[in-house]
Coordinates of C-alpha atoms in Angstrom, one line a residue:
M12 CA 88.2 93.5 102.3
K13 CA 86.3 95.1 104.0
L14 CA 87.2 98.1 107.3
P15 CA 84.6 99.9 108.7
G16 CA 85.1 104.1 108.1
I17 CA 87.6 103.6 105.6
R18 CA 87.6 104.6 102.0
L19 CA 89.2 101.0 99.6
L20 CA 90.1 101.4 96.7
S21 CA 91.4 98.1 93.9
V22 CA 94.7 99.2 91.5
M23 CA 95.8 96.4 89.4
L24 CA 99.2 96.8 90.4
F25 CA 101.8 94.0 90.8
I26 CA 105.0 93.6 91.5
A27 CA 107.9 90.2 92.0
P28 CA 108.7 89.8 95.8
S29 CA 112.1 88.7 94.5
A30 CA 112.0 92.2 92.9
M31 CA 112.6 94.1 95.9
A32 CA 114.0 94.0 99.4
H33 CA 113.1 96.0 102.7
H34 CA 114.9 99.4 100.9
G35 CA 111.3 100.0 99.5
P36 CA 109.0 97.5 101.6
V37 CA 105.4 99.6 100.9
T38 CA 105.9 98.2 97.9
N39 CA 106.8 94.9 98.1
G40 CA 104.0 91.6 97.7
A41 CA 105.9 89.9 100.2
L42 CA 105.2 92.6 102.9
Y43 CA 102.2 94.1 101.8
L44 CA 99.4 93.3 99.8
I45 CA 99.1 95.1 96.8
D46 CA 96.3 94.8 95.5
E47 CA 94.3 97.8 97.7
V48 CA 95.0 100.7 98.7
V49 CA 93.1 101.9 101.4
E50 CA 93.1 105.9 102.6
L51 CA 92.8 106.2 106.6
Q52 CA 92.3 109.6 108.2
G53 CA 92.1 110.8 112.1
E54 CA 95.1 112.2 113.8
L55 CA 98.0 111.3 114.1
T56 CA 99.9 111.7 118.0
D57 CA 102.8 109.7 118.1
V58 CA 106.2 109.8 115.3
L59 CA 108.7 107.7 116.4
W60 CA 111.6 110.1 114.3
R61 CA 114.6 107.7 113.4
N62 CA 116.2 105.9 110.5
P63 CA 115.2 103.5 108.8
H64 CA 111.6 104.7 108.3
L65 CA 110.3 107.8 110.0
R66 CA 106.9 106.0 111.3
G67 CA 103.4 107.0 113.2
R68 CA 100.5 106.0 115.2
I69 CA 97.4 107.7 113.8
A70 CA 93.5 107.2 115.7
V71 CA 90.9 106.3 113.5
V72 CA 87.2 105.6 114.2
G73 CA 85.7 104.5 112.4
D74 CA 81.4 104.4 111.3
D75 CA 80.7 102.1 115.0
G76 CA 82.4 104.8 116.4
Q77 CA 84.9 102.7 117.6
E78 CA 88.2 104.0 117.3
T79 CA 91.9 101.8 116.2
I80 CA 95.0 102.4 116.5
W81 CA 97.1 103.1 112.8
D82 CA 100.5 102.0 113.1
V83 CA 102.2 103.5 109.8
E84 CA 105.6 103.5 108.3
L85 CA 105.1 107.7 106.5
G86 CA 108.2 107.2 104.1
P87 CA 111.6 107.0 104.1
A88 CA 114.4 107.6 107.0
P89 CA 114.2 111.6 109.2
R90 CA 117.0 112.9 107.1
S91 CA 115.6 113.2 103.6
F92 CA 112.5 115.0 106.1
E93 CA 114.7 117.1 107.8
R94 CA 115.8 118.7 104.3
R95 CA 112.7 119.2 102.5
G96 CA 111.9 121.4 106.1
L97 CA 109.7 119.0 107.8
S98 CA 110.1 118.7 111.7
P99 CA 108.4 115.8 114.2
E100 CA 105.7 118.5 115.3
D101 CA 104.2 119.2 111.6
F102 CA 103.1 115.2 111.0
L103 CA 100.6 116.0 114.4
G104 CA 97.7 116.6 114.5
D105 CA 94.2 115.5 111.3
V106 CA 95.4 113.6 108.4
R107 CA 95.4 111.8 105.8
V108 CA 97.2 108.4 104.3
A109 CA 96.8 106.2 101.8
G110 CA 98.5 102.8 101.3
Y111 CA 99.0 100.0 101.4
V112 CA 98.1 97.1 105.3
S113 CA 100.5 95.5 105.6
R114 CA 100.1 91.7 105.8
H115 CA 102.2 92.3 109.9
G116 CA 98.6 92.6 111.0
S117 CA 95.5 94.1 109.6
N118 CA 96.4 97.4 111.7
A119 CA 99.7 98.5 109.8
L120 CA 99.7 101.1 106.6
G121 CA 102.4 101.9 104.3
A122 CA 102.2 105.1 103.0
L123 CA 102.2 106.4 99.3
H124 CA 100.1 109.8 100.4
V125 CA 99.5 111.9 103.7
L126 CA 98.0 114.2 103.1
L127 CA 99.6 116.5 106.3
P128 CA 97.7 119.3 108.9
S129 CA 98.2 122.3 106.9
G130 CA 97.0 121.5 103.6
E131 CA 100.6 119.4 101.5
E132 CA 101.0 116.2 100.9
I133 CA 103.7 114.0 100.8
V134 CA 103.7 111.5 98.1
Q135 CA 106.8 108.7 97.6
G136 CA 107.9 108.3 93.9
N137 CA 106.2 109.4 90.5
R138 CA 102.3 108.6 91.9
T139 CA 99.5 111.4 90.5
P140 CA 99.3 113.9 94.2
R141 CA 95.7 112.2 95.7
W142 CA 94.8 115.4 97.2
S143 CA 96.4 118.9 97.5
N144 CA 98.2 120.4 94.8
E145 CA 100.0 121.6 97.4
L146 CA 103.0 119.2 97.3
V147 CA 106.1 119.4 100.0
A148 CA 108.8 119.7 97.2
D149 CA 111.8 117.5 97.4
A150 CA 114.1 117.8 99.4
P151 CA 117.2 119.6 96.9
P152 CA 120.9 117.8 96.6
E153 CA 122.6 118.3 99.4
A154 CA 125.7 120.6 99.6
I155 CA 128.3 119.5 101.7
D156 CA 130.3 121.7 104.3
P157 CA 133.9 122.7 102.1
A158 CA 135.4 123.0 105.2
L159 CA 134.1 119.1 106.1
V160 CA 135.5 118.0 102.7
A161 CA 138.9 119.6 103.4
E162 CA 139.2 117.2 106.6
A163 CA 138.1 114.4 105.4
R164 CA 141.1 114.0 103.1
R165 CA 143.1 115.9 105.4
T166 CA 142.5 112.8 107.6
A167 CA 141.5 109.5 105.2
D168 CA 143.4 106.5 106.5
G169 CA 142.7 103.8 103.8
I170 CA 139.2 102.4 104.4
F171 CA 139.6 104.1 107.7
R172 CA 136.4 106.7 106.9
T173 CA 132.9 107.1 105.9
W174 CA 132.2 105.4 102.1
G175 CA 128.8 106.3 100.8
R176 CA 125.9 103.9 99.5
R177 CA 126.8 100.2 98.7
H178 CA 125.3 99.6 95.5
T179 CA 125.2 95.8 94.8
N180 CA 122.7 93.7 96.5
I181 CA 122.5 90.3 98.4
E182 CA 119.4 89.0 97.1
P183 CA 120.1 88.5 92.9
Q184 CA 123.8 87.1 94.4
L185 CA 121.7 84.8 95.6
E186 CA 120.0 83.2 93.6
G187 CA 120.5 79.8 92.2
V188 CA 123.3 79.6 95.1
E189 CA 123.2 75.1 95.3
F190 CA 121.1 73.8 99.1
T191 CA 121.4 70.9 100.8
E192 CA 118.4 68.6 101.0
R193 CA 117.7 70.5 105.1
G194 CA 118.5 73.7 103.5
R195 CA 116.2 73.4 100.6
E196 CA 113.6 72.3 104.0
L197 CA 114.0 75.5 105.6
N198 CA 114.1 77.8 102.3
A199 CA 110.3 76.0 101.8
A200 CA 109.1 77.0 104.9
Y201 CA 110.3 81.0 105.4
D202 CA 107.9 83.1 105.0
A203 CA 108.6 86.4 104.8
V204 CA 106.1 87.6 107.4
L205 CA 105.8 86.1 109.8
H206 CA 109.9 85.3 110.3
N207 CA 110.8 88.6 109.4
I208 CA 113.3 89.6 112.2
E209 CA 114.2 92.9 110.1
V210 CA 110.8 94.3 110.0
L211 CA 109.2 93.2 113.0
E212 CA 112.1 94.4 115.5
C213 CA 113.1 96.9 113.6
R214 CA 117.2 95.6 113.5
Q215 CA 119.4 94.1 111.5
G216 CA 122.0 91.5 111.6
M217 CA 124.8 89.6 108.9
P218 CA 125.6 89.6 106.4
D219 CA 122.5 91.2 105.0
A220 CA 123.8 94.7 107.2
M221 CA 126.4 94.6 104.9
F222 CA 124.3 94.9 101.9
D223 CA 122.2 98.2 102.7
P224 CA 123.3 100.8 99.7
V225 CA 124.1 103.3 103.6
T226 CA 126.5 104.6 104.5
T227 CA 129.0 103.8 106.4
E228 CA 131.7 104.4 108.5
I229 CA 134.4 102.1 109.3
T230 CA 136.6 103.4 112.3
D231 CA 140.3 102.1 114.3
E232 CA 139.0 102.7 118.5
G233 CA 142.8 100.6 119.1
D234 CA 142.1 96.7 119.9
R235 CA 139.4 96.8 117.9
I236 CA 137.8 98.8 114.4
I237 CA 134.5 99.4 114.3
I238 CA 131.9 99.2 111.2
H239 CA 128.8 101.9 111.6
I240 CA 126.4 101.0 109.8
A241 CA 123.8 104.1 108.9
E242 CA 120.6 102.1 108.5
Y243 CA 119.6 100.9 111.9
N244 CA 122.6 102.4 113.7
T245 CA 124.0 99.6 112.9
R246 CA 127.7 99.0 114.5
R247 CA 130.0 96.3 114.1
T248 CA 132.6 94.5 116.6
I249 CA 135.5 93.6 114.7
H250 CA 138.1 92.8 117.4
K251 CA 141.5 92.3 116.2
E252 CA 143.2 89.4 116.8
G253 CA 145.6 88.3 119.1
T254 CA 143.3 90.9 121.8
A255 CA 140.7 89.3 124.8
G256 CA 138.4 90.9 122.9
A257 CA 138.7 88.2 120.0
A258 CA 139.2 85.3 122.2
E259 CA 136.3 84.9 123.9
P260 CA 133.3 85.5 121.1
V261 CA 129.5 85.6 121.8
A262 CA 127.2 85.3 119.6
G263 CA 124.5 88.4 118.5
A264 CA 122.6 89.2 114.8
T265 CA 126.0 90.1 113.9
G266 CA 127.8 87.5 114.6
H267 CA 131.4 87.8 116.8
S268 CA 134.6 89.3 114.4
A269 CA 138.0 89.2 114.9
G270 CA 140.1 90.3 112.1
H271 CA 144.7 92.4 110.8
M272 CA 145.2 94.4 108.2
D273 CA 147.0 91.9 105.8
G274 CA 148.7 95.8 103.6
D275 CA 146.3 98.3 103.3
D276 CA 143.4 95.6 103.4
L277 CA 140.8 94.6 106.3
V278 CA 139.9 90.4 106.7
I279 CA 137.6 89.1 108.6
T280 CA 137.0 86.1 110.5
T281 CA 133.3 86.3 111.2
T282 CA 131.5 83.3 113.5
H283 CA 129.0 83.1 116.0
I284 CA 125.9 84.5 114.2
D285 CA 122.4 84.8 116.0
W286 CA 120.9 85.9 113.4
P287 CA 118.4 83.1 111.2
Y288 CA 118.4 84.9 106.8
Y289 CA 120.9 85.9 104.9
S290 CA 118.3 87.7 103.2
E291 CA 115.1 89.1 104.3
L292 CA 113.2 87.1 101.6
G293 CA 113.8 84.1 102.2
T294 CA 118.0 81.6 102.0
P295 CA 118.1 80.7 105.8
Q296 CA 121.1 80.5 107.2
S297 CA 122.2 78.6 110.2
D298 CA 123.7 78.6 113.1
Q299 CA 127.3 76.9 112.0
A300 CA 127.7 79.5 109.0
S301 CA 130.7 81.7 109.2
Y302 CA 131.7 84.5 106.6
L303 CA 135.6 85.7 105.2
E304 CA 135.4 89.4 104.6
R305 CA 138.0 90.9 102.9
L306 CA 137.9 95.0 102.7
S307 CA 139.9 96.6 100.4
V308 CA 140.8 100.9 98.4
T309 CA 141.3 101.1 94.8
E310 CA 144.9 102.3 93.8
D311 CA 142.8 106.1 93.0
G312 CA 141.3 105.5 96.6
N313 CA 137.4 106.6 95.7
R314 CA 136.6 102.6 95.8
L315 CA 135.4 100.6 99.1
N316 CA 135.6 96.6 97.2
Y317 CA 134.1 94.1 99.8
T318 CA 134.1 90.3 99.3
M319 CA 132.1 87.7 102.1
T320 CA 132.4 84.2 101.4
I321 CA 130.1 82.2 102.7
S322 CA 130.1 78.6 104.5
D323 CA 127.4 76.8 106.2
P324 CA 127.2 73.1 105.9
V325 CA 123.9 73.2 106.3
V326 CA 122.2 75.4 104.2
F327 CA 124.9 76.0 101.2
S328 CA 126.5 72.1 99.0
E329 CA 129.7 74.8 98.7
S330 CA 131.0 77.6 99.9
V331 CA 128.9 81.0 98.8
T332 CA 131.3 84.2 97.5
L333 CA 129.6 87.4 97.5
V334 CA 130.1 91.0 96.9
T335 CA 129.5 94.6 96.5
Y336 CA 130.8 98.3 96.9
G337 CA 130.8 101.7 97.7
L338 CA 132.1 104.9 96.5
W339 CA 133.5 107.2 98.6
T340 CA 132.2 110.8 99.2
P341 CA 134.8 113.4 101.4
G342 CA 132.6 115.1 104.0
V343 CA 129.6 113.2 103.8
E344 CA 128.8 112.4 106.8
I345 CA 126.3 109.6 109.0
P346 CA 123.4 111.8 110.3

Protein backbone atom coordinates (compact mmCIF):
# COMPACT_ATOMS: atom_id res chain seq x y z
CA MET A 1 0.00 0.00 0.00
CA LYS A 2 1.52 3.35 -1.03
CA LEU A 3 0.53 6.32 1.11
CA PRO A 4 2.07 9.75 0.31
CA GLY A 5 4.09 11.25 3.12
CA ILE A 6 3.57 8.25 5.36
CA ARG A 7 6.22 5.80 6.41
CA LEU A 8 5.10 2.22 5.81
CA LEU A 9 6.65 -0.85 7.36
CA SER A 10 5.73 -4.47 6.68
CA VAL A 11 5.45 -7.03 9.45
CA MET A 12 4.74 -10.73 9.40
CA LEU A 13 1.74 -10.92 11.68
CA PHE A 14 -1.34 -12.99 11.09
CA ILE A 15 -4.16 -13.28 13.62
CA ALA A 16 -7.29 -15.31 12.99
CA PRO A 17 -10.28 -12.92 13.03
CA SER A 18 -12.39 -15.47 14.90
CA ALA A 19 -9.97 -15.30 17.83
CA MET A 20 -10.85 -11.72 18.73
CA ALA A 21 -13.88 -9.53 19.10
CA HIS A 22 -14.06 -5.75 19.20
CA HIS A 23 -12.31 -5.66 22.59
CA GLY A 24 -8.99 -5.94 20.72
CA PRO A 25 -9.94 -4.26 17.43
CA VAL A 26 -6.52 -2.93 16.47
CA THR A 27 -5.22 -6.49 16.05
CA ASN A 28 -8.44 -7.85 14.54
CA GLY A 29 -7.66 -8.89 10.97
CA ALA A 30 -11.35 -8.74 10.06
CA LEU A 31 -11.34 -5.00 10.80
CA TYR A 32 -7.74 -3.86 10.23
CA LEU A 33 -5.02 -4.53 7.64
CA ILE A 34 -2.71 -6.20 10.13
CA ASP A 35 0.05 -7.21 7.71
CA GLU A 36 1.34 -3.62 7.43
CA VAL A 37 2.24 -1.00 10.03
CA VAL A 38 1.60 2.59 8.97
CA GLU A 39 3.34 5.51 10.67
CA LEU A 40 1.78 8.99 10.76
CA GLN A 41 3.12 12.32 11.96
CA GLY A 42 0.99 15.42 12.31
CA GLU A 43 -1.09 17.60 14.59
CA LEU A 44 -3.68 15.91 16.77
CA THR A 45 -6.46 18.49 16.78
CA ASP A 46 -9.43 16.73 18.41
CA VAL A 47 -9.86 14.07 21.08
CA LEU A 48 -13.06 12.08 21.64
CA TRP A 49 -12.79 11.27 25.36
CA ARG A 50 -15.51 8.65 25.84
CA ASN A 51 -16.15 4.91 26.01
CA PRO A 52 -15.47 2.43 24.64
CA HIS A 53 -12.20 3.60 23.05
CA LEU A 54 -10.24 6.85 22.98
CA ARG A 55 -10.21 8.41 19.51
CA GLY A 56 -8.62 11.45 17.90
CA ARG A 57 -8.19 13.30 14.61
CA ILE A 58 -4.74 13.94 13.18
CA ALA A 59 -3.96 16.41 10.38
CA VAL A 60 -1.17 14.89 8.25
CA VAL A 61 0.62 16.83 5.50
CA GLY A 62 1.72 14.54 2.67
CA ASP A 63 4.74 14.78 0.37
CA ASP A 64 2.56 16.71 -2.09
CA GLY A 65 1.76 19.37 0.51
CA GLN A 66 -1.86 18.27 0.80
CA GLU A 67 -3.40 17.89 4.26
CA THR A 68 -5.30 14.71 5.10
CA ILE A 69 -7.36 14.17 8.23
CA TRP A 70 -6.98 10.74 9.85
CA ASP A 71 -9.35 9.23 12.39
CA VAL A 72 -7.20 7.33 14.90
CA GLU A 73 -8.19 4.94 17.66
CA LEU A 74 -5.64 5.94 20.29
CA GLY A 75 -6.29 3.25 22.88
CA PRO A 76 -8.77 1.79 25.36
CA ALA A 77 -11.39 3.62 27.40
CA PRO A 78 -10.52 7.07 28.82
CA ARG A 79 -10.57 5.77 32.39
CA SER A 80 -7.42 3.74 31.73
CA PHE A 81 -5.60 6.93 30.63
CA GLU A 82 -6.93 8.95 33.56
CA ARG A 83 -5.43 6.36 35.90
CA ARG A 84 -2.10 6.90 34.14
CA GLY A 85 -2.28 10.62 34.85
CA LEU A 86 -3.31 11.73 31.35
CA SER A 87 -6.04 14.12 30.21
CA PRO A 88 -7.32 15.07 26.73
CA GLU A 89 -4.96 18.06 26.65
CA ASP A 90 -1.94 15.75 26.86
CA PHE A 91 -2.77 14.37 23.40
CA LEU A 92 -3.26 17.68 21.57
CA GLY A 93 -0.38 18.95 19.43
CA ASP A 94 2.34 17.36 17.30
CA VAL A 95 2.25 13.58 17.62
CA ARG A 96 3.43 10.42 15.91
CA VAL A 97 1.37 7.25 15.74
CA ALA A 98 2.00 3.81 14.29
CA GLY A 99 -0.60 1.13 13.74
CA TYR A 100 -2.91 -0.63 11.31
CA VAL A 101 -5.15 0.96 8.69
CA SER A 102 -8.84 0.19 9.10
CA ARG A 103 -10.63 -1.83 6.46
CA HIS A 104 -13.48 0.69 6.82
CA GLY A 105 -11.51 3.44 5.12
CA SER A 106 -7.99 4.42 4.12
CA ASN A 107 -7.97 7.42 6.50
CA ALA A 108 -8.68 5.48 9.69
CA LEU A 109 -6.00 3.89 11.85
CA GLY A 110 -5.78 1.79 15.01
CA ALA A 111 -2.72 2.87 17.00
CA LEU A 112 -0.19 0.49 18.53
CA HIS A 113 2.21 3.31 19.45
CA VAL A 114 1.52 6.98 20.23
CA LEU A 115 4.29 9.55 20.78
CA LEU A 116 2.76 12.43 22.73
CA PRO A 117 3.80 16.10 22.39
CA SER A 118 5.62 15.70 25.73
CA GLY A 119 7.97 13.12 24.21
CA GLU A 120 6.43 10.25 26.18
CA GLU A 121 5.32 7.17 24.29
CA ILE A 122 2.21 5.08 24.83
CA VAL A 123 2.72 1.45 23.85
CA GLN A 124 -0.19 -0.96 23.49
CA GLY A 125 0.42 -4.43 24.88
CA ASN A 126 3.92 -5.81 25.44
CA ARG A 127 5.48 -4.25 22.36
CA THR A 128 8.94 -2.68 22.24
CA PRO A 129 8.90 1.15 22.33
CA ARG A 130 9.28 2.66 18.89
CA TRP A 131 10.58 6.20 19.43
CA SER A 132 11.21 7.07 23.06
CA ASN A 133 12.74 5.74 26.25
CA GLU A 134 10.24 7.84 28.18
CA LEU A 135 7.11 5.75 28.45
CA VAL A 136 3.73 6.58 29.92
CA ALA A 137 3.64 4.33 32.97
CA ASP A 138 1.09 1.57 33.25
CA ALA A 139 -1.89 2.36 35.43
CA PRO A 140 -1.45 1.25 39.05
CA PRO A 141 -4.01 -1.12 40.54
CA GLU A 142 -7.13 0.92 41.13
CA ALA A 143 -7.68 1.43 44.84
CA ILE A 144 -11.25 1.11 46.06
CA ASP A 145 -12.45 3.57 48.68
CA PRO A 146 -13.16 1.59 51.90
CA ALA A 147 -16.28 3.70 52.39
CA LEU A 148 -17.60 2.54 49.00
CA VAL A 149 -16.86 -1.07 49.92
CA ALA A 150 -18.76 -0.74 53.19
CA GLU A 151 -21.71 0.94 51.46
CA ALA A 152 -21.79 -1.72 48.73
CA ARG A 153 -21.88 -4.51 51.30
CA ARG A 154 -24.62 -2.74 53.24
CA THR A 155 -26.87 -2.11 50.23
CA ALA A 156 -26.29 -5.32 48.20
CA ASP A 157 -29.70 -6.80 47.41
CA GLY A 158 -29.57 -9.99 45.36
CA ILE A 159 -28.94 -9.12 41.72
CA PHE A 160 -29.36 -5.40 42.40
CA ARG A 161 -25.83 -4.05 42.65
CA THR A 162 -22.79 -3.34 40.45
CA TRP A 163 -21.10 -6.42 39.01
CA GLY A 164 -17.57 -6.74 37.67
CA ARG A 165 -16.53 -7.78 34.18
CA ARG A 166 -18.13 -10.85 32.65
CA HIS A 167 -15.94 -13.82 31.91
CA THR A 168 -17.36 -15.67 28.90
CA ASN A 169 -17.46 -14.22 25.38
CA ILE A 170 -20.24 -14.92 22.93
CA GLU A 171 -18.20 -15.88 19.84
CA PRO A 172 -16.89 -19.31 20.95
CA GLN A 173 -20.39 -20.32 22.04
CA LEU A 174 -21.77 -19.68 18.55
CA GLU A 175 -19.28 -21.97 16.85
CA GLY A 176 -20.95 -25.08 15.50
CA VAL A 177 -24.56 -23.86 15.78
CA GLU A 178 -27.02 -25.41 13.33
CA PHE A 179 -28.25 -22.90 10.73
CA THR A 180 -31.36 -23.07 8.62
CA GLU A 181 -30.84 -22.76 4.87
CA ARG A 182 -31.71 -19.06 5.10
CA GLY A 183 -29.38 -18.70 8.08
CA ARG A 184 -26.49 -20.13 6.05
CA GLU A 185 -27.22 -17.67 3.24
CA LEU A 186 -27.26 -14.70 5.62
CA ASN A 187 -24.11 -15.89 7.38
CA ALA A 188 -22.24 -16.23 4.08
CA ALA A 189 -23.34 -12.74 3.01
CA TYR A 190 -22.14 -11.04 6.22
CA ASP A 191 -19.15 -8.72 5.79
CA ALA A 192 -17.38 -7.79 9.06
CA VAL A 193 -16.23 -4.52 7.46
CA LEU A 194 -19.37 -3.29 5.71
CA HIS A 195 -21.98 -4.61 8.15
CA ASN A 196 -20.37 -4.05 11.56
CA ILE A 197 -22.70 -1.42 13.03
CA GLU A 198 -20.90 -1.48 16.37
CA VAL A 199 -17.68 -0.21 14.81
CA LEU A 200 -19.32 2.05 12.23
CA GLU A 201 -21.72 3.78 14.63
CA CYS A 202 -20.11 3.23 18.07
CA ARG A 203 -23.18 1.63 19.60
CA GLN A 204 -24.15 -1.84 20.65
CA GLY A 205 -27.17 -4.12 20.55
CA MET A 206 -28.39 -7.44 21.87
CA PRO A 207 -27.27 -10.02 22.63
CA ASP A 208 -23.62 -8.95 22.37
CA ALA A 209 -24.05 -6.22 25.00
CA MET A 210 -24.72 -8.80 27.73
CA PHE A 211 -21.46 -10.63 27.01
CA ASP A 212 -19.04 -7.70 27.07
CA PRO A 213 -16.30 -8.10 29.72
CA VAL A 214 -17.21 -4.83 31.43
CA THR A 215 -18.83 -3.54 34.61
CA THR A 216 -22.63 -3.77 34.77
CA GLU A 217 -25.05 -2.16 37.22
CA ILE A 218 -28.56 -3.51 37.88
CA THR A 219 -31.08 -1.29 39.67
CA ASP A 220 -34.76 -1.60 40.60
CA GLU A 221 -36.66 1.56 39.67
CA GLY A 222 -40.18 0.59 40.65
CA ASP A 223 -42.07 -0.36 37.49
CA ARG A 224 -38.86 -1.22 35.65
CA ILE A 225 -35.39 -2.63 36.11
CA ILE A 226 -32.39 -0.94 34.49
CA ILE A 227 -29.31 -2.86 33.35
CA HIS A 228 -26.53 -0.33 32.77
CA ILE A 229 -23.59 -1.70 30.74
CA ALA A 230 -20.37 0.32 30.83
CA GLU A 231 -18.95 -0.37 27.35
CA TYR A 232 -21.11 2.05 25.33
CA ASN A 233 -23.03 3.40 28.32
CA THR A 234 -25.83 1.09 27.16
CA ARG A 235 -29.00 1.04 29.30
CA ARG A 236 -31.48 -1.80 28.98
CA THR A 237 -34.98 -1.23 30.35
CA ILE A 238 -36.73 -4.32 31.71
CA HIS A 239 -40.42 -3.51 32.14
CA LYS A 240 -41.98 -5.40 35.00
CA GLU A 241 -44.73 -7.71 33.81
CA GLY A 242 -48.19 -6.23 34.32
CA THR A 243 -47.06 -2.63 33.79
CA ALA A 244 -48.03 -0.43 30.85
CA GLY A 245 -44.48 -0.49 29.51
CA ALA A 246 -44.47 -4.28 29.33
CA ALA A 247 -47.61 -4.26 27.19
CA GLU A 248 -46.36 -1.71 24.66
CA PRO A 249 -43.40 -3.22 22.77
CA VAL A 250 -41.08 -0.90 20.87
CA ALA A 251 -38.32 -2.25 18.62
CA GLY A 252 -34.75 -1.19 19.33
CA ALA A 253 -31.13 -2.32 19.38
CA THR A 254 -31.58 -3.95 22.79
CA GLY A 255 -35.14 -5.09 22.05
CA HIS A 256 -38.26 -4.86 24.19
CA SER A 257 -37.89 -6.65 27.51
CA ALA A 258 -40.47 -7.67 30.11
CA GLY A 259 -39.50 -9.49 33.27
CA HIS A 260 -40.46 -10.78 36.69
CA MET A 261 -38.72 -12.04 39.80
CA ASP A 262 -38.72 -15.80 40.27
CA GLY A 263 -37.63 -15.95 43.88
CA ASP A 264 -34.29 -14.14 43.83
CA ASP A 265 -33.81 -14.66 40.07
CA LEU A 266 -34.73 -12.18 37.36
CA VAL A 267 -36.43 -13.81 34.36
CA ILE A 268 -36.69 -11.73 31.17
CA THR A 269 -38.43 -12.22 27.84
CA THR A 270 -36.96 -10.05 25.07
CA THR A 271 -38.50 -9.52 21.62
CA HIS A 272 -38.53 -6.82 18.89
CA ILE A 273 -34.73 -6.83 18.61
CA ASP A 274 -33.59 -4.45 15.88
CA TRP A 275 -29.97 -5.57 15.60
CA PRO A 276 -28.60 -7.50 12.60
CA TYR A 277 -26.26 -10.01 14.22
CA TYR A 278 -25.53 -12.02 17.36
CA SER A 279 -21.80 -11.36 17.12
CA GLU A 280 -20.03 -8.57 15.25
CA LEU A 281 -17.83 -11.22 13.62
CA GLY A 282 -20.88 -12.77 11.99
CA THR A 283 -23.90 -14.95 12.86
CA PRO A 284 -26.91 -13.00 11.55
CA GLN A 285 -30.00 -12.29 13.65
CA SER A 286 -33.51 -11.99 12.23
CA ASP A 287 -36.39 -9.81 13.40
CA GLN A 288 -38.12 -13.02 14.54
CA ALA A 289 -35.57 -13.61 17.30
CA SER A 290 -36.64 -13.79 20.94
CA TYR A 291 -34.71 -14.49 24.14
CA LEU A 292 -35.52 -16.06 27.47
CA GLU A 293 -32.98 -14.71 29.98
CA ARG A 294 -32.28 -15.59 33.60
CA LEU A 295 -30.01 -13.76 36.04
CA SER A 296 -29.26 -15.48 39.34
CA VAL A 297 -26.85 -14.97 42.22
CA THR A 298 -24.89 -17.82 43.76
CA GLU A 299 -25.52 -18.72 47.39
CA ASP A 300 -22.42 -16.88 48.61
CA GLY A 301 -23.61 -13.71 46.82
CA ASN A 302 -20.36 -13.20 44.92
CA ARG A 303 -21.24 -14.37 41.41
CA LEU A 304 -23.99 -13.40 38.96
CA ASN A 305 -24.87 -16.20 36.52
CA TYR A 306 -26.53 -15.28 33.24
CA THR A 307 -28.28 -17.62 30.80
CA MET A 308 -29.89 -16.69 27.48
CA THR A 309 -31.90 -19.12 25.37
CA ILE A 310 -32.43 -17.85 21.83
CA SER A 311 -35.25 -18.79 19.48
CA ASP A 312 -34.73 -17.56 15.92
CA PRO A 313 -36.56 -19.80 13.42
CA VAL A 314 -35.22 -17.85 10.45
CA VAL A 315 -31.54 -18.36 11.35
CA PHE A 316 -31.23 -21.36 13.70
CA SER A 317 -32.69 -24.82 13.19
CA GLU A 318 -33.06 -25.19 16.98
CA SER A 319 -32.83 -23.02 20.08
CA VAL A 320 -29.38 -21.85 21.18
CA THR A 321 -28.34 -21.35 24.81
CA LEU A 322 -25.54 -18.96 25.79
CA VAL A 323 -24.07 -18.42 29.26
CA THR A 324 -21.74 -16.04 31.04
CA TYR A 325 -21.09 -14.78 34.56
CA GLY A 326 -19.79 -11.77 36.45
CA LEU A 327 -18.07 -11.50 39.82
CA TRP A 328 -18.88 -9.01 42.57
CA THR A 329 -16.12 -6.69 43.75
CA PRO A 330 -17.70 -4.49 46.43
CA GLY A 331 -17.06 -0.80 45.82
CA VAL A 332 -16.42 -1.03 42.07
CA GLU A 333 -18.59 1.42 40.16
CA ILE A 334 -19.23 2.28 36.52
CA PRO A 335 -16.87 5.19 35.73
